């Protein structure tokens, strides 16, 4: 992570608004969150200001989200932070920034899903999002949405590290999940729109179910299995079963196999970030560990399930 050299304060954010969007500058302002790439400042009751404060890629991700998300957001059944204004780099702050709608809720890594109807909510969201993307849609960063087998080296490295740290109860079972997923037939449909980073910290909950999805900086096109992995990371077993019954079109076995592989590598990554957080290391997030541990446990259970069971 590369934190910006400029300290982001309420005074700075208000000055930026006065310079470029003065009609918003007098609204109440308070810090909302410090994410992986951006800081989020709540602006009044219904807006938020997002400013990059870590990672060099954050600028391009904000611009991409500002350009591509609004037309997609109109068809999504869950609230998302729709970009409303763009702030350009200036002497005060040499990076772009945006004003978006505010989406209330608590990240699922802090308030996990507990209600079974969340399965239908996630299915409706991904069914609406996963429509054919245009030819000029962006390709996923880090190979997200691409060929799962291209991630074999990274998976092996993560598995070895997580095993050494005691984060994986059955490494061989998880390796078998990965190998089966990497050997599954590839996606043959058109590239579809993907969120690209659908882990628990980017999904909001209220009263035990989903109430919003945030951080579309990794919006891209590719294999829907990359996003479908979220069923293992987000949902309890009963909700996951309802997700797979509700998803349209019905998910074929090859797609489910690839989704399990994506879930395995995403869960390992989150487990390692969670462990770093518990050890107080830079970039670590302790709340990412528990949902990753639950996902790793479920992934290593016998699969495919008995007839009429859940594919998770």
PDB file of N, CA and C in Angstrom, residues 145-198:
ATOM      1  N   UNK A 145     -11.692 -12.994 -13.632  1.00  0.00           N
ATOM      2  CA  UNK A 145     -12.620 -13.257 -14.710  1.00  0.00           C
ATOM      3  C   UNK A 145     -12.000 -13.946 -15.907  1.00  0.00           C
ATOM      4  N   UNK A 146     -10.704 -14.234 -15.831  1.00  0.00           N
ATOM      5  CA  UNK A 146     -10.026 -14.923 -16.919  1.00  0.00           C
ATOM      6  C   UNK A 146      -9.919 -16.418 -16.651  1.00  0.00           C
ATOM      7  N   UNK A 147      -8.859 -17.032 -17.172  1.00  0.00           N
ATOM      8  CA  UNK A 147      -8.661 -18.475 -17.008  1.00  0.00           C
ATOM      9  C   UNK A 147      -8.185 -18.764 -15.586  1.00  0.00           C
ATOM     10  N   UNK A 148      -8.934 -19.596 -14.882  1.00  0.00           N
ATOM     11  CA  UNK A 148      -8.574 -19.934 -13.511  1.00  0.00           C
ATOM     12  C   UNK A 148      -7.207 -20.601 -13.447  1.00  0.00           C
ATOM     13  N   UNK A 149      -6.904 -21.461 -14.422  1.00  0.00           N
ATOM     14  CA  UNK A 149      -5.639 -22.192 -14.398  1.00  0.00           C
ATOM     15  C   UNK A 149      -4.431 -21.265 -14.416  1.00  0.00           C
ATOM     16  N   UNK A 150      -4.593 -20.029 -14.898  1.00  0.00           N
ATOM     17  CA  UNK A 150      -3.477 -19.085 -14.917  1.00  0.00           C
ATOM     18  C   UNK A 150      -3.054 -18.667 -13.512  1.00  0.00           C
ATOM     19  N   UNK A 151      -3.864 -18.968 -12.512  1.00  0.00           N
ATOM     20  CA  UNK A 151      -3.579 -18.573 -11.136  1.00  0.00           C
ATOM     21  C   UNK A 151      -2.965 -19.705 -10.312  1.00  0.00           C
ATOM     22  N   UNK A 152      -2.542 -20.784 -10.986  1.00  0.00           N
ATOM     23  CA  UNK A 152      -2.057 -21.957 -10.268  1.00  0.00           C
ATOM     24  C   UNK A 152      -0.859 -21.633  -9.376  1.00  0.00           C
ATOM     25  N   UNK A 153       0.090 -20.874  -9.889  1.00  0.00           N
ATOM     26  CA  UNK A 153       1.285 -20.562  -9.105  1.00  0.00           C
ATOM     27  C   UNK A 153       0.923 -19.731  -7.871  1.00  0.00           C
ATOM     28  N   UNK A 154       0.077 -18.737  -8.055  1.00  0.00           N
ATOM     29  CA  UNK A 154      -0.334 -17.914  -6.921  1.00  0.00           C
ATOM     30  C   UNK A 154      -1.106 -18.700  -5.886  1.00  0.00           C
ATOM     31  N   UNK A 155      -1.988 -19.596  -6.354  1.00  0.00           N
ATOM     32  CA  UNK A 155      -2.742 -20.430  -5.412  1.00  0.00           C
ATOM     33  C   UNK A 155      -1.794 -21.299  -4.597  1.00  0.00           C
ATOM     34  N   UNK A 156      -0.839 -21.945  -5.258  1.00  0.00           N
ATOM     35  CA  UNK A 156       0.100 -22.819  -4.550  1.00  0.00           C
ATOM     36  C   UNK A 156       0.890 -22.049  -3.504  1.00  0.00           C
ATOM     37  N   UNK A 157       1.302 -20.838  -3.851  1.00  0.00           N
ATOM     38  CA  UNK A 157       2.065 -20.020  -2.918  1.00  0.00           C
ATOM     39  C   UNK A 157       1.207 -19.617  -1.709  1.00  0.00           C
ATOM     40  N   UNK A 158      -0.024 -19.200  -1.968  1.00  0.00           N
ATOM     41  CA  UNK A 158      -0.921 -18.822  -0.878  1.00  0.00           C
ATOM     42  C   UNK A 158      -1.238 -20.018   0.014  1.00  0.00           C
ATOM     43  N   UNK A 159      -1.473 -21.162  -0.611  1.00  0.00           N
ATOM     44  CA  UNK A 159      -1.805 -22.355   0.171  1.00  0.00           C
ATOM     45  C   UNK A 159      -0.641 -22.748   1.073  1.00  0.00           C
ATOM     46  N   UNK A 160       0.571 -22.686   0.548  1.00  0.00           N
ATOM     47  CA  UNK A 160       1.735 -23.040   1.356  1.00  0.00           C
ATOM     48  C   UNK A 160       1.882 -22.097   2.547  1.00  0.00           C
ATOM     49  N   UNK A 161       1.692 -20.799   2.303  1.00  0.00           N
ATOM     50  CA  UNK A 161       1.820 -19.821   3.390  1.00  0.00           C
ATOM     51  C   UNK A 161       0.723 -20.001   4.425  1.00  0.00           C
ATOM     52  N   UNK A 162      -0.515 -20.166   3.953  1.00  0.00           N
ATOM     53  CA  UNK A 162      -1.630 -20.327   4.876  1.00  0.00           C
ATOM     54  C   UNK A 162      -1.510 -21.616   5.682  1.00  0.00           C
ATOM     55  N   UNK A 163      -1.005 -22.670   5.056  1.00  0.00           N
ATOM     56  CA  UNK A 163      -0.810 -23.936   5.769  1.00  0.00           C
ATOM     57  C   UNK A 163       0.248 -23.779   6.848  1.00  0.00           C
ATOM     58  N   UNK A 164       1.336 -23.110   6.518  1.00  0.00           N
ATOM     59  CA  UNK A 164       2.403 -22.891   7.491  1.00  0.00           C
ATOM     60  C   UNK A 164       1.893 -22.093   8.694  1.00  0.00           C
ATOM     61  N   UNK A 165       0.965 -21.173   8.451  1.00  0.00           N
ATOM     62  CA  UNK A 165       0.415 -20.349   9.526  1.00  0.00           C
ATOM     63  C   UNK A 165      -0.721 -21.036  10.280  1.00  0.00           C
ATOM     64  N   UNK A 166      -1.110 -22.225   9.845  1.00  0.00           N
ATOM     65  CA  UNK A 166      -2.185 -22.948  10.513  1.00  0.00           C
ATOM     66  C   UNK A 166      -3.569 -22.438  10.185  1.00  0.00           C
ATOM     67  N   UNK A 167      -3.722 -21.826   9.023  1.00  0.00           N
ATOM     68  CA  UNK A 167      -5.002 -21.232   8.653  1.00  0.00           C
ATOM     69  C   UNK A 167      -5.898 -22.179   7.863  1.00  0.00           C
ATOM     70  N   UNK A 168      -5.357 -23.313   7.423  1.00  0.00           N
ATOM     71  CA  UNK A 168      -6.114 -24.267   6.611  1.00  0.00           C
ATOM     72  C   UNK A 168      -6.130 -25.605   7.317  1.00  0.00           C
ATOM     73  N   UNK A 169      -7.320 -26.091   7.652  1.00  0.00           N
ATOM     74  CA  UNK A 169      -7.424 -27.342   8.402  1.00  0.00           C
ATOM     75  C   UNK A 169      -7.067 -28.556   7.557  1.00  0.00           C
ATOM     76  N   UNK A 170      -7.403 -28.532   6.260  1.00  0.00           N
ATOM     77  CA  UNK A 170      -7.166 -29.690   5.396  1.00  0.00           C
ATOM     78  C   UNK A 170      -6.584 -29.201   4.068  1.00  0.00           C
ATOM     79  N   UNK A 171      -5.278 -28.947   4.025  1.00  0.00           N
ATOM     80  CA  UNK A 171      -4.678 -28.395   2.801  1.00  0.00           C
ATOM     81  C   UNK A 171      -4.857 -29.282   1.576  1.00  0.00           C
ATOM     82  N   UNK A 172      -4.781 -30.592   1.752  1.00  0.00           N
ATOM     83  CA  UNK A 172      -4.900 -31.478   0.595  1.00  0.00           C
ATOM     84  C   UNK A 172      -6.307 -31.442   0.020  1.00  0.00           C
ATOM     85  N   UNK A 173      -7.308 -31.354   0.884  1.00  0.00           N
ATOM     86  CA  UNK A 173      -8.680 -31.245   0.389  1.00  0.00           C
ATOM     87  C   UNK A 173      -8.864 -29.951  -0.384  1.00  0.00           C
ATOM     88  N   UNK A 174      -8.268 -28.861   0.096  1.00  0.00           N
ATOM     89  CA  UNK A 174      -8.396 -27.590  -0.614  1.00  0.00           C
ATOM     90  C   UNK A 174      -7.641 -27.636  -1.937  1.00  0.00           C
ATOM     91  N   UNK A 175      -6.494 -28.294  -1.942  1.00  0.00           N
ATOM     92  CA  UNK A 175      -5.742 -28.441  -3.192  1.00  0.00           C
ATOM     93  C   UNK A 175      -6.580 -29.230  -4.211  1.00  0.00           C
ATOM     94  N   UNK A 176      -7.301 -30.247  -3.748  1.00  0.00           N
ATOM     95  CA  UNK A 176      -8.144 -31.032  -4.650  1.00  0.00           C
ATOM     96  C   UNK A 176      -9.272 -30.180  -5.226  1.00  0.00           C
ATOM     97  N   UNK A 177      -9.844 -29.301  -4.410  1.00  0.00           N
ATOM     98  CA  UNK A 177     -10.870 -28.375  -4.899  1.00  0.00           C
ATOM     99  C   UNK A 177     -10.296 -27.537  -6.039  1.00  0.00           C
ATOM    100  N   UNK A 178      -9.105 -26.984  -5.810  1.00  0.00           N
ATOM    101  CA  UNK A 178      -8.475 -26.147  -6.826  1.00  0.00           C
ATOM    102  C   UNK A 178      -8.210 -26.933  -8.105  1.00  0.00           C
ATOM    103  N   UNK A 179      -7.631 -28.099  -7.987  1.00  0.00           N
ATOM    104  CA  UNK A 179      -7.272 -28.877  -9.171  1.00  0.00           C
ATOM    105  C   UNK A 179      -8.511 -29.257  -9.979  1.00  0.00           C
ATOM    106  N   UNK A 180      -9.599 -29.601  -9.279  1.00  0.00           N
ATOM    107  CA  UNK A 180     -10.841 -29.919  -9.980  1.00  0.00           C
ATOM    108  C   UNK A 180     -11.371 -28.686 -10.700  1.00  0.00           C
ATOM    109  N   UNK A 181     -11.308 -27.533 -10.046  1.00  0.00           N
ATOM    110  CA  UNK A 181     -11.804 -26.295 -10.656  1.00  0.00           C
ATOM    111  C   UNK A 181     -10.969 -25.905 -11.867  1.00  0.00           C
ATOM    112  N   UNK A 182      -9.644 -26.003 -11.752  1.00  0.00           N
ATOM    113  CA  UNK A 182      -8.768 -25.616 -12.849  1.00  0.00           C
ATOM    114  C   UNK A 182      -8.929 -26.533 -14.051  1.00  0.00           C
ATOM    115  N   UNK A 183      -9.370 -27.779 -13.819  1.00  0.00           N
ATOM    116  CA  UNK A 183      -9.565 -28.736 -14.905  1.00  0.00           C
ATOM    117  C   UNK A 183     -10.963 -28.661 -15.515  1.00  0.00           C
ATOM    118  N   UNK A 184     -11.852 -27.850 -14.942  1.00  0.00           N
ATOM    119  CA  UNK A 184     -13.228 -27.761 -15.441  1.00  0.00           C
ATOM    120  C   UNK A 184     -13.248 -27.096 -16.816  1.00  0.00           C
ATOM    121  N   UNK A 185     -14.228 -27.445 -17.649  1.00  0.00           N
ATOM    122  CA  UNK A 185     -14.350 -26.779 -18.949  1.00  0.00           C
ATOM    123  C   UNK A 185     -14.443 -25.266 -18.792  1.00  0.00           C
ATOM    124  N   UNK A 186     -13.817 -24.540 -19.710  1.00  0.00           N
ATOM    125  CA  UNK A 186     -13.776 -23.075 -19.646  1.00  0.00           C
ATOM    126  C   UNK A 186     -15.133 -22.480 -19.990  1.00  0.00           C
ATOM    127  N   UNK A 187     -15.314 -21.241 -19.619  1.00  0.00           N
ATOM    128  CA  UNK A 187     -16.515 -20.484 -19.961  1.00  0.00           C
ATOM    129  C   UNK A 187     -16.558 -20.277 -21.470  1.00  0.00           C
ATOM    130  N   UNK A 188     -17.671 -20.647 -22.098  1.00  0.00           N
ATOM    131  CA  UNK A 188     -17.794 -20.526 -23.550  1.00  0.00           C
ATOM    132  C   UNK A 188     -18.793 -19.451 -23.961  1.00  0.00           C
ATOM    133  N   UNK A 189     -19.454 -18.837 -22.990  1.00  0.00           N
ATOM    134  CA  UNK A 189     -20.385 -17.764 -23.311  1.00  0.00           C
ATOM    135  C   UNK A 189     -19.652 -16.460 -23.529  1.00  0.00           C
ATOM    136  N   UNK A 190     -20.405 -15.397 -23.841  1.00  0.00           N
ATOM    137  CA  UNK A 190     -19.770 -14.086 -24.016  1.00  0.00           C
ATOM    138  C   UNK A 190     -19.270 -13.567 -22.681  1.00  0.00           C
ATOM    139  N   UNK A 191     -18.221 -12.745 -22.656  1.00  0.00           N
ATOM    140  CA  UNK A 191     -17.800 -12.113 -21.403  1.00  0.00           C
ATOM    141  C   UNK A 191     -18.959 -11.294 -20.830  1.00  0.00           C
ATOM    142  N   UNK A 192     -19.202 -11.444 -19.538  1.00  0.00           N
ATOM    143  CA  UNK A 192     -20.292 -10.712 -18.893  1.00  0.00           C
ATOM    144  C   UNK A 192     -19.707  -9.696 -17.913  1.00  0.00           C
ATOM    145  N   UNK A 193     -20.505  -8.684 -17.574  1.00  0.00           N
ATOM    146  CA  UNK A 193     -20.064  -7.714 -16.577  1.00  0.00           C
ATOM    147  C   UNK A 193     -19.852  -8.391 -15.235  1.00  0.00           C
ATOM    148  N   UNK A 194     -18.744  -8.065 -14.587  1.00  0.00           N
ATOM    149  CA  UNK A 194     -18.395  -8.623 -13.282  1.00  0.00           C
ATOM    150  C   UNK A 194     -18.120  -7.499 -12.297  1.00  0.00           C
ATOM    151  N   UNK A 195     -18.485  -7.720 -11.046  1.00  0.00           N
ATOM    152  CA  UNK A 195     -18.040  -6.802  -9.999  1.00  0.00           C
ATOM    153  C   UNK A 195     -16.524  -6.914  -9.850  1.00  0.00           C
ATOM    154  N   UNK A 196     -16.013  -8.136  -9.825  1.00  0.00           N
ATOM    155  CA  UNK A 196     -14.575  -8.377  -9.835  1.00  0.00           C
ATOM    156  C   UNK A 196     -13.904  -8.446  -8.480  1.00  0.00           C
ATOM    157  N   UNK A 197     -14.606  -8.043  -7.417  1.00  0.00           N
ATOM    158  CA  UNK A 197     -13.974  -8.034  -6.087  1.00  0.00           C
ATOM    159  C   UNK A 197     -15.046  -8.215  -5.017  1.00  0.00           C
ATOM    160  N   UNK A 198     -15.845  -9.255  -5.185  1.00  0.00           N
ATOM    161  CA  UNK A 198     -17.066  -9.406  -4.386  1.00  0.00           C
ATOM    162  C   UNK A 198     -16.799 -10.221  -3.120  1.00  0.00           C
TER     163      UNK A 198
END
